[in-house]
mmCIF file of N, CA and C and ligand atoms in Angstrom:
data_model
loop_
_atom_site.group_PDB
_atom_site.id
_atom_site.type_symbol
_atom_site.label_atom_id
_atom_site.label_comp_id
_atom_site.label_asym_id
_atom_site.label_seq_id
_atom_site.Cartn_x
_atom_site.Cartn_y
_atom_site.Cartn_z
ATOM 1 N N MET A 1 30.386 36.997 5.141
ATOM 2 C CA MET A 1 30.541 38.349 5.163
ATOM 3 C C MET A 1 29.908 39.289 6.180
ATOM 4 N N ASN A 2 30.684 40.111 7.216
ATOM 5 C CA ASN A 2 29.774 40.795 8.112
ATOM 6 C C ASN A 2 29.461 41.608 7.775
ATOM 7 N N TYR A 3 28.600 42.422 8.284
ATOM 8 C CA TYR A 3 27.798 43.600 7.866
ATOM 9 C C TYR A 3 28.558 44.698 8.612
ATOM 10 N N ASP A 4 29.089 45.910 7.376
ATOM 11 C CA ASP A 4 29.820 46.793 7.496
ATOM 12 C C ASP A 4 28.710 48.011 7.358
ATOM 13 N N ASN A 5 28.613 48.775 8.792
ATOM 14 C CA ASN A 5 27.721 49.683 8.903
ATOM 15 C C ASN A 5 28.220 50.683 8.077
ATOM 16 N N GLN A 6 29.357 51.100 7.953
ATOM 17 C CA GLN A 6 30.049 52.349 7.561
ATOM 18 C C GLN A 6 29.761 52.304 5.893
ATOM 19 N N ASN A 7 29.246 51.254 5.306
ATOM 20 C CA ASN A 7 29.029 51.118 3.612
ATOM 21 C C ASN A 7 28.411 52.338 3.114
ATOM 22 N N ILE A 8 28.732 52.466 1.965
ATOM 23 C CA ILE A 8 28.228 53.861 1.411
ATOM 24 C C ILE A 8 26.245 53.635 1.789
ATOM 25 N N PHE A 9 26.063 52.422 1.231
ATOM 26 C CA PHE A 9 24.368 52.454 1.148
ATOM 27 C C PHE A 9 23.714 52.565 2.654
ATOM 28 N N ALA A 10 24.417 51.732 3.707
ATOM 29 C CA ALA A 10 24.171 52.644 5.233
ATOM 30 C C ALA A 10 24.325 53.549 5.561
ATOM 31 N N LYS A 11 24.997 54.701 5.188
ATOM 32 C CA LYS A 11 25.260 56.180 4.964
ATOM 33 C C LYS A 11 24.073 56.465 4.522
ATOM 34 N N ILE A 12 23.838 56.140 3.358
ATOM 35 C CA ILE A 12 22.703 56.792 2.206
ATOM 36 C C ILE A 12 21.178 56.792 2.999
ATOM 37 N N LEU A 13 21.003 55.022 3.547
ATOM 38 C CA LEU A 13 19.856 54.762 4.691
ATOM 39 C C LEU A 13 19.730 55.923 5.696
ATOM 40 N N ARG A 14 21.085 56.159 6.200
ATOM 41 C CA ARG A 14 20.900 56.982 7.889
ATOM 42 C C ARG A 14 20.986 58.246 7.380
ATOM 43 N N GLY A 15 20.795 58.767 5.970
ATOM 44 C CA GLY A 15 20.708 60.316 5.414
ATOM 45 C C GLY A 15 21.987 61.052 5.773
ATOM 46 N N GLU A 16 23.095 60.195 5.879
ATOM 47 C CA GLU A 16 24.521 61.154 6.003
ATOM 48 C C GLU A 16 25.017 61.494 4.795
ATOM 49 N N ILE A 17 24.504 60.812 3.936
ATOM 50 C CA ILE A 17 24.815 61.027 2.441
ATOM 51 C C ILE A 17 23.863 61.301 1.481
ATOM 52 N N PRO A 18 23.417 62.392 0.456
ATOM 53 C CA PRO A 18 22.153 61.828 -0.501
ATOM 54 C C PRO A 18 21.982 60.522 -1.166
ATOM 55 N N CYS A 19 20.818 60.784 -1.989
ATOM 56 C CA CYS A 19 20.707 59.868 -3.173
ATOM 57 C C CYS A 19 19.622 60.519 -4.019
ATOM 58 N N ASP A 20 19.777 60.058 -5.387
ATOM 59 C CA ASP A 20 18.596 60.337 -5.852
ATOM 60 C C ASP A 20 17.410 59.364 -5.819
ATOM 61 N N LYS A 21 16.245 59.902 -4.853
ATOM 62 C CA LYS A 21 15.597 58.840 -4.201
ATOM 63 C C LYS A 21 14.337 58.252 -5.742
ATOM 64 N N ILE A 22 14.029 57.491 -5.936
ATOM 65 C CA ILE A 22 13.154 56.887 -6.646
ATOM 66 C C ILE A 22 11.572 56.235 -5.930
ATOM 67 N N TYR A 23 12.245 55.442 -4.896
ATOM 68 C CA TYR A 23 10.823 54.957 -4.286
ATOM 69 C C TYR A 23 11.423 54.897 -2.852
ATOM 70 N N GLU A 24 10.609 54.814 -1.715
ATOM 71 C CA GLU A 24 10.632 54.767 -0.412
ATOM 72 C C GLU A 24 9.334 53.935 0.556
ATOM 73 N N ASN A 25 9.618 53.113 0.936
ATOM 74 C CA ASN A 25 8.491 52.532 2.108
ATOM 75 C C ASN A 25 9.251 52.156 3.503
ATOM 76 N N ASP A 26 8.781 51.615 3.883
ATOM 77 C CA ASP A 26 9.365 51.035 5.380
ATOM 78 C C ASP A 26 10.316 50.045 5.450
ATOM 79 N N HIS A 27 10.575 49.370 3.956
ATOM 80 C CA HIS A 27 11.239 47.845 4.293
ATOM 81 C C HIS A 27 11.987 48.187 2.969
ATOM 82 N N VAL A 28 11.923 49.218 1.887
ATOM 83 C CA VAL A 28 13.029 49.353 0.781
ATOM 84 C C VAL A 28 13.111 51.134 0.709
ATOM 85 N N LEU A 29 14.208 51.084 0.219
ATOM 86 C CA LEU A 29 14.817 52.347 -0.528
ATOM 87 C C LEU A 29 15.256 51.989 -1.977
ATOM 88 N N ALA A 30 15.079 52.664 -3.207
ATOM 89 C CA ALA A 30 15.408 52.953 -4.409
ATOM 90 C C ALA A 30 15.731 54.220 -4.934
ATOM 91 N N PHE A 31 17.158 54.177 -5.603
ATOM 92 C CA PHE A 31 17.409 55.436 -5.996
ATOM 93 C C PHE A 31 18.472 55.274 -7.002
ATOM 94 N N ASN A 32 18.533 56.049 -7.974
ATOM 95 C CA ASN A 32 19.192 56.226 -9.769
ATOM 96 C C ASN A 32 20.867 55.994 -9.084
ATOM 97 N N ASP A 33 21.562 54.935 -9.579
ATOM 98 C CA ASP A 33 22.782 54.492 -9.619
ATOM 99 C C ASP A 33 23.443 55.655 -10.326
ATOM 100 N N ILE A 34 24.706 56.241 -9.341
ATOM 101 C CA ILE A 34 25.659 57.469 -9.368
ATOM 102 C C ILE A 34 26.274 57.163 -10.551
ATOM 103 N N THR A 35 26.577 56.068 -11.522
ATOM 104 C CA THR A 35 27.393 56.080 -12.315
ATOM 105 C C THR A 35 26.133 54.822 -13.504
ATOM 106 N N PRO A 36 24.985 55.364 -13.856
ATOM 107 C CA PRO A 36 24.229 54.800 -14.911
ATOM 108 C C PRO A 36 24.768 53.955 -16.180
ATOM 109 N N GLN A 37 24.549 52.562 -16.193
ATOM 110 C CA GLN A 37 25.072 51.806 -17.120
ATOM 111 C C GLN A 37 23.944 51.396 -18.543
ATOM 112 N N ALA A 38 22.540 52.317 -18.020
ATOM 113 C CA ALA A 38 21.731 52.061 -19.481
ATOM 114 C C ALA A 38 20.590 53.372 -18.871
ATOM 115 N N PRO A 39 19.899 53.323 -19.940
ATOM 116 C CA PRO A 39 18.842 55.244 -19.570
ATOM 117 C C PRO A 39 18.631 54.797 -18.040
ATOM 118 N N THR A 40 17.791 53.369 -17.648
ATOM 119 C CA THR A 40 17.311 53.351 -16.642
ATOM 120 C C THR A 40 18.509 52.268 -15.965
ATOM 121 N N HIS A 41 18.650 52.756 -14.835
ATOM 122 C CA HIS A 41 19.699 52.293 -13.940
ATOM 123 C C HIS A 41 19.302 52.652 -12.164
ATOM 124 N N ILE A 42 18.162 51.660 -11.744
ATOM 125 C CA ILE A 42 18.216 52.116 -10.426
ATOM 126 C C ILE A 42 18.770 51.267 -9.575
ATOM 127 N N LEU A 43 18.958 51.399 -8.405
ATOM 128 C CA LEU A 43 19.353 50.633 -7.194
ATOM 129 C C LEU A 43 18.210 50.305 -6.270
ATOM 130 N N LEU A 44 17.900 48.920 -5.904
ATOM 131 C CA LEU A 44 17.018 49.159 -4.497
ATOM 132 C C LEU A 44 17.501 48.312 -3.800
ATOM 133 N N ILE A 45 17.204 48.330 -2.538
ATOM 134 C CA ILE A 45 17.804 48.212 -1.201
ATOM 135 C C ILE A 45 16.942 48.033 -0.152
ATOM 136 N N PRO A 46 17.281 46.668 0.402
ATOM 137 C CA PRO A 46 15.810 46.751 1.688
ATOM 138 C C PRO A 46 16.903 47.482 2.711
ATOM 139 N N LYS A 47 16.127 48.004 3.586
ATOM 140 C CA LYS A 47 16.407 48.602 4.786
ATOM 141 C C LYS A 47 17.441 47.855 5.702
ATOM 142 N N GLY A 48 17.160 46.802 5.709
ATOM 143 C CA GLY A 48 17.864 45.933 6.887
ATOM 144 C C GLY A 48 19.238 45.625 6.718
ATOM 145 N N PRO A 49 20.319 45.215 7.347
ATOM 146 C CA PRO A 49 21.592 44.902 7.346
ATOM 147 C C PRO A 49 22.017 43.630 6.693
ATOM 148 N N TYR A 50 21.630 43.708 5.412
ATOM 149 C CA TYR A 50 21.854 42.260 4.455
ATOM 150 C C TYR A 50 22.604 42.672 3.827
ATOM 151 N N THR A 51 24.066 41.907 3.270
ATOM 152 C CA THR A 51 24.980 41.928 2.785
ATOM 153 C C THR A 51 24.897 41.426 1.424
ATOM 154 N N THR A 52 24.404 40.222 1.185
ATOM 155 C CA THR A 52 23.770 39.685 -0.306
ATOM 156 C C THR A 52 22.536 39.314 -0.484
ATOM 157 N N ILE A 53 22.572 39.022 -1.716
ATOM 158 C CA ILE A 53 20.907 38.437 -1.872
ATOM 159 C C ILE A 53 20.844 36.926 -1.097
ATOM 160 N N ASN A 54 21.681 36.031 -0.888
ATOM 161 C CA ASN A 54 21.798 35.266 -0.022
ATOM 162 C C ASN A 54 21.156 35.416 1.127
ATOM 163 N N ASP A 55 22.052 36.174 1.772
ATOM 164 C CA ASP A 55 21.958 36.510 3.309
ATOM 165 C C ASP A 55 20.302 37.110 3.247
ATOM 166 N N PHE A 56 20.162 37.881 2.092
ATOM 167 C CA PHE A 56 18.664 38.808 2.463
ATOM 168 C C PHE A 56 17.547 37.456 2.343
ATOM 169 N N GLY A 57 17.779 36.679 1.296
ATOM 170 C CA GLY A 57 16.809 35.108 1.279
ATOM 171 C C GLY A 57 16.760 34.554 2.534
ATOM 172 N N LYS A 58 18.017 34.561 3.492
ATOM 173 C CA LYS A 58 17.816 33.642 4.326
ATOM 174 C C LYS A 58 17.589 34.113 5.560
ATOM 175 N N ASN A 59 17.581 35.592 5.760
ATOM 176 C CA ASN A 59 17.462 36.067 7.045
ATOM 177 C C ASN A 59 16.406 37.115 7.180
ATOM 178 N N ALA A 60 16.128 37.782 6.104
ATOM 179 C CA ALA A 60 14.991 38.466 5.959
ATOM 180 C C ALA A 60 13.648 38.177 6.656
ATOM 181 N N THR A 61 12.953 38.950 6.790
ATOM 182 C CA THR A 61 11.185 38.152 7.250
ATOM 183 C C THR A 61 10.640 38.386 6.039
ATOM 184 N N ALA A 62 9.459 37.496 6.193
ATOM 185 C CA ALA A 62 8.545 37.473 5.210
ATOM 186 C C ALA A 62 7.948 38.962 4.569
ATOM 187 N N GLU A 63 7.891 39.772 5.646
ATOM 188 C CA GLU A 63 7.503 41.192 5.550
ATOM 189 C C GLU A 63 8.578 41.935 4.647
ATOM 190 N N GLU A 64 9.899 41.806 4.775
ATOM 191 C CA GLU A 64 10.324 42.368 3.790
ATOM 192 C C GLU A 64 10.738 42.008 2.839
ATOM 193 N N LEU A 65 10.634 40.250 2.346
ATOM 194 C CA LEU A 65 10.889 39.851 1.391
ATOM 195 C C LEU A 65 9.862 40.107 0.145
ATOM 196 N N LYS A 66 8.647 40.113 0.748
ATOM 197 C CA LYS A 66 7.369 40.710 0.186
ATOM 198 C C LYS A 66 7.614 42.391 -0.431
ATOM 199 N N ALA A 67 8.013 43.140 0.758
ATOM 200 C CA ALA A 67 8.342 44.243 0.137
ATOM 201 C C ALA A 67 9.148 44.158 -0.667
ATOM 202 N N PHE A 68 10.484 43.780 -0.353
ATOM 203 C CA PHE A 68 11.154 43.946 -1.583
ATOM 204 C C PHE A 68 10.857 43.461 -3.076
ATOM 205 N N TYR A 69 10.132 42.470 -3.540
ATOM 206 C CA TYR A 69 9.285 41.957 -4.601
ATOM 207 C C TYR A 69 8.521 43.043 -5.437
ATOM 208 N N ALA A 70 7.714 43.722 -4.094
ATOM 209 C CA ALA A 70 7.017 44.066 -4.750
ATOM 210 C C ALA A 70 7.343 45.396 -5.329
ATOM 211 N N ALA A 71 8.314 45.959 -4.783
ATOM 212 C CA ALA A 71 9.116 47.605 -4.789
ATOM 213 C C ALA A 71 9.525 47.219 -6.171
ATOM 214 N N ILE A 72 10.277 45.778 -6.704
ATOM 215 C CA ILE A 72 10.664 45.943 -8.306
ATOM 216 C C ILE A 72 9.396 45.911 -8.958
ATOM 217 N N ASP A 73 8.274 45.311 -8.860
ATOM 218 C CA ASP A 73 6.960 45.409 -9.258
ATOM 219 C C ASP A 73 6.748 46.949 -9.415
ATOM 220 N N THR A 74 6.644 47.610 -8.435
ATOM 221 C CA THR A 74 6.383 49.230 -8.487
ATOM 222 C C THR A 74 7.526 49.691 -9.382
ATOM 223 N N ILE A 75 8.620 49.717 -9.464
ATOM 224 C CA ILE A 75 9.533 50.650 -10.310
ATOM 225 C C ILE A 75 9.449 49.969 -11.662
ATOM 226 N N VAL A 76 9.180 48.748 -12.034
ATOM 227 C CA VAL A 76 9.153 48.215 -13.145
ATOM 228 C C VAL A 76 7.734 48.707 -13.778
ATOM 229 N N THR A 77 6.718 49.276 -13.233
ATOM 230 C CA THR A 77 5.651 50.105 -13.528
ATOM 231 C C THR A 77 5.601 51.064 -13.602
ATOM 232 N N ASP A 78 6.166 51.847 -12.425
ATOM 233 C CA ASP A 78 6.392 53.331 -12.898
ATOM 234 C C ASP A 78 6.790 53.740 -14.046
ATOM 235 N N LYS A 79 8.321 53.157 -13.925
ATOM 236 C CA LYS A 79 9.206 53.405 -15.387
ATOM 237 C C LYS A 79 8.976 52.863 -16.451
ATOM 238 N N ASN A 80 7.751 52.102 -16.673
ATOM 239 C CA ASN A 80 7.237 51.679 -18.099
ATOM 240 C C ASN A 80 8.484 50.772 -18.549
ATOM 241 N N LEU A 81 9.150 49.766 -17.888
ATOM 242 C CA LEU A 81 10.043 48.888 -18.362
ATOM 243 C C LEU A 81 9.157 47.509 -18.421
ATOM 244 N N GLU A 82 8.191 47.147 -18.478
ATOM 245 C CA GLU A 82 7.594 45.772 -18.503
ATOM 246 C C GLU A 82 7.436 45.657 -20.284
ATOM 247 N N LYS A 83 7.271 46.493 -20.831
ATOM 248 C CA LYS A 83 6.838 46.508 -22.373
ATOM 249 C C LYS A 83 8.169 45.734 -23.146
ATOM 250 N N ASP A 84 9.401 46.812 -23.092
ATOM 251 C CA ASP A 84 10.382 46.429 -23.638
ATOM 252 C C ASP A 84 11.381 45.540 -22.953
ATOM 253 N N GLY A 85 10.995 45.118 -21.556
ATOM 254 C CA GLY A 85 12.040 43.887 -20.675
ATOM 255 C C GLY A 85 13.084 44.944 -19.937
ATOM 256 N N PHE A 86 13.272 44.165 -19.406
ATOM 257 C CA PHE A 86 14.572 44.735 -17.994
ATOM 258 C C PHE A 86 15.791 44.088 -17.689
ATOM 259 N N ARG A 87 16.246 44.064 -16.478
ATOM 260 C CA ARG A 87 17.670 43.051 -16.368
ATOM 261 C C ARG A 87 17.780 43.436 -14.811
ATOM 262 N N CYS A 88 17.575 42.823 -14.031
ATOM 263 C CA CYS A 88 17.674 42.676 -12.326
ATOM 264 C C CYS A 88 19.153 41.797 -12.346
ATOM 265 N N ILE A 89 20.362 42.635 -11.516
ATOM 266 C CA ILE A 89 21.344 41.697 -11.189
ATOM 267 C C ILE A 89 21.774 42.392 -9.524
ATOM 268 N N ALA A 90 22.145 41.148 -9.628
ATOM 269 C CA ALA A 90 22.640 41.264 -7.725
ATOM 270 C C ALA A 90 23.907 40.796 -7.811
ATOM 271 N N ASN A 91 25.136 41.463 -7.790
ATOM 272 C CA ASN A 91 26.406 41.020 -7.276
ATOM 273 C C ASN A 91 26.322 41.019 -6.390
ATOM 274 N N SER A 92 27.347 39.384 -6.192
ATOM 275 C CA SER A 92 27.430 38.867 -4.599
ATOM 276 C C SER A 92 28.841 38.372 -4.462
ATOM 277 N N GLY A 93 29.724 38.771 -3.768
ATOM 278 C CA GLY A 93 30.604 38.824 -3.654
ATOM 279 C C GLY A 93 31.982 39.230 -4.607
ATOM 280 N N ARG A 94 33.283 38.324 -4.451
ATOM 281 C CA ARG A 94 34.144 38.764 -5.221
ATOM 282 C C ARG A 94 34.486 38.699 -6.643
ATOM 283 N N ASN A 95 33.774 37.248 -6.915
ATOM 284 C CA ASN A 95 33.938 37.047 -8.187
ATOM 285 C C ASN A 95 32.734 38.081 -9.181
ATOM 286 N N ALA A 96 31.657 38.494 -8.383
ATOM 287 C CA ALA A 96 30.925 39.365 -9.078
ATOM 288 C C ALA A 96 30.952 40.673 -8.942
ATOM 289 N N GLY A 97 32.118 41.188 -8.496
ATOM 290 C CA GLY A 97 32.585 41.974 -8.294
ATOM 291 C C GLY A 97 31.475 42.931 -7.712
ATOM 292 N N GLN A 98 30.959 42.537 -6.602
ATOM 293 C CA GLN A 98 30.446 43.176 -5.790
ATOM 294 C C GLN A 98 31.062 44.578 -5.004
ATOM 295 N N GLU A 99 30.822 45.800 -5.028
ATOM 296 C CA GLU A 99 31.302 47.020 -4.733
ATOM 297 C C GLU A 99 31.164 47.297 -3.312
ATOM 298 N N VAL A 100 29.850 47.427 -3.032
ATOM 299 C CA VAL A 100 29.024 48.102 -1.964
ATOM 300 C C VAL A 100 28.419 46.246 -1.149
ATOM 301 N N PRO A 101 28.941 46.470 -0.191
ATOM 302 C CA PRO A 101 28.863 45.299 0.624
ATOM 303 C C PRO A 101 27.219 45.527 1.335
ATOM 304 N N HIS A 102 26.213 45.816 0.888
ATOM 305 C CA HIS A 102 24.854 46.621 1.638
ATOM 306 C C HIS A 102 23.991 45.833 0.266
ATOM 307 N N PHE A 103 23.293 44.419 0.470
ATOM 308 C CA PHE A 103 22.589 43.859 -0.695
ATOM 309 C C PHE A 103 21.723 45.103 -1.855
ATOM 310 N N HIS A 104 21.830 45.132 -2.919
ATOM 311 C CA HIS A 104 21.426 45.865 -3.632
ATOM 312 C C HIS A 104 21.065 45.125 -5.239
ATOM 313 N N MET A 105 19.628 45.311 -5.633
ATOM 314 C CA MET A 105 19.327 45.011 -6.779
ATOM 315 C C MET A 105 19.550 46.433 -7.787
ATOM 316 N N HIS A 106 20.305 45.781 -8.765
ATOM 317 C CA HIS A 106 20.504 46.575 -9.990
ATOM 318 C C HIS A 106 18.942 46.423 -10.862
ATOM 319 N N ILE A 107 18.296 47.305 -11.226
ATOM 320 C CA ILE A 107 17.488 47.026 -12.083
ATOM 321 C C ILE A 107 17.822 48.083 -13.506
ATOM 322 N N LEU A 108 17.755 47.426 -14.679
ATOM 323 C CA LEU A 108 18.396 48.087 -15.921
ATOM 324 C C LEU A 108 17.345 47.802 -17.081
ATOM 325 N N GLY A 109 17.379 48.976 -17.429
ATOM 326 C CA GLY A 109 16.396 49.074 -19.056
ATOM 327 C C GLY A 109 16.261 50.191 -19.354
ATOM 328 N N GLY A 110 15.243 50.502 -20.903
ATOM 329 C CA GLY A 110 15.308 51.690 -21.450
ATOM 330 C C GLY A 110 16.128 50.979 -22.766
ATOM 331 N N LYS A 111 16.775 50.194 -22.914
ATOM 332 C CA LYS A 111 17.535 50.207 -24.310
ATOM 333 C C LYS A 111 17.964 48.843 -24.162
ATOM 334 N N PRO A 112 18.373 48.220 -25.428
ATOM 335 C CA PRO A 112 18.248 46.446 -25.375
ATOM 336 C C PRO A 112 19.774 46.640 -24.703
ATOM 337 N N LEU A 113 19.911 45.648 -23.882
ATOM 338 C CA LEU A 113 20.957 45.139 -23.096
ATOM 339 C C LEU A 113 22.053 44.476 -23.299
ATOM 340 N N GLY A 114 22.213 43.984 -24.439
ATOM 341 C CA GLY A 114 22.975 43.259 -24.697
ATOM 342 C C GLY A 114 23.186 41.754 -24.017
ATOM 343 N N PRO A 115 24.383 40.966 -24.166
ATOM 344 C CA PRO A 115 24.834 40.031 -23.874
ATOM 345 C C PRO A 115 24.639 39.726 -22.203
ATOM 346 N N MET A 116 24.393 38.782 -21.457
ATOM 347 C CA MET A 116 24.209 38.816 -20.108
ATOM 348 C C MET A 116 25.640 39.103 -19.712
ATOM 349 N N LEU A 117 26.865 38.664 -20.073
ATOM 350 C CA LEU A 117 27.830 38.922 -19.349
ATOM 351 C C LEU A 117 29.006 39.166 -20.507
ATOM 352 N N GLN A 118 30.256 40.161 -20.108
ATOM 353 C CA GLN A 118 31.034 40.733 -21.117
ATOM 354 C C GLN A 118 31.307 39.255 -21.986
ATOM 355 N N ALA A 119 31.843 39.646 -22.950
ATOM 356 C CA ALA A 119 32.796 38.645 -23.442
ATOM 357 C C ALA A 119 34.330 38.170 -22.624
ATOM 358 N N GLN A 120 34.365 37.369 -22.493
ATOM 359 C CA GLN A 120 36.239 36.821 -21.479
ATOM 360 C C GLN A 120 36.959 36.716 -22.556
ATOM 361 N N LYS A 121 37.985 36.943 -21.853
ATOM 362 C CA LYS A 121 39.207 36.885 -22.933
ATOM 363 C C LYS A 121 39.643 35.018 -22.645
HETATM 364 P P1 AMP B 1 28.057 46.591 -7.476
HETATM 365 O O1 AMP B 1 29.327 46.545 -7.935
HETATM 366 O O2 AMP B 1 27.169 45.263 -7.685
HETATM 367 O O3 AMP B 1 28.517 46.431 -5.898
HETATM 368 O O4 AMP B 1 27.452 47.922 -7.307
HETATM 369 C C1 AMP B 1 27.497 49.181 -6.651
HETATM 370 C C2 AMP B 1 26.940 49.971 -7.299
HETATM 371 O O5 AMP B 1 26.537 51.139 -6.778
HETATM 372 C C3 AMP B 1 27.354 50.685 -8.869
HETATM 373 O O6 AMP B 1 26.712 50.499 -9.919
HETATM 374 C C4 AMP B 1 28.053 52.350 -8.230
HETATM 375 O O7 AMP B 1 27.739 52.885 -9.392
HETATM 376 C C5 AMP B 1 26.608 52.319 -7.199
HETATM 377 N N1 AMP B 1 27.233 53.829 -6.565
HETATM 378 C C6 AMP B 1 28.123 53.800 -5.774
HETATM 379 N N2 AMP B 1 27.979 54.822 -4.495
HETATM 380 C C7 AMP B 1 26.800 55.321 -5.271
HETATM 381 C C8 AMP B 1 25.857 56.754 -4.450
HETATM 382 N N3 AMP B 1 26.692 57.171 -3.453
HETATM 383 N N4 AMP B 1 25.029 56.516 -5.298
HETATM 384 C C9 AMP B 1 24.100 55.990 -6.044
HETATM 385 N N5 AMP B 1 24.983 54.938 -6.392
HETATM 386 C C10 AMP B 1 26.160 54.446 -6.402
#
């Protein structure tokens, strides 16, 4: 997948459209999902142009990788998600229904989240 710099998260990173910011540092940005699926539904994105979790894992610098995982911990701690638990989801590609082709981690919590996958027909 080639990186499309017109994707909506690229526009958020450039400040062309707003977001409900939760956390930011030199390497990551986190903001509330516009259509939350749980009481807490945050999207964490790297600032670099990575399309999927495996693109990020393969091509990000050690500093970017460390910053990303550190940000998960910061958010989980700030939002008090650790005690009751939370879920991280990274949809990648068509079969996972990835809508935005800029790698993002969904961080969900605040209620029991149910089974990992919807029941399939
Ligand atoms: P995915 O299906 O994993 O690609 O998830 C994309 C997510 O981005 C969805 O949960 C959308 O609700 C969310 N989303 C799309 N546009 C925005 C936006 N402008 N601000 C915040 N979240 C957004």
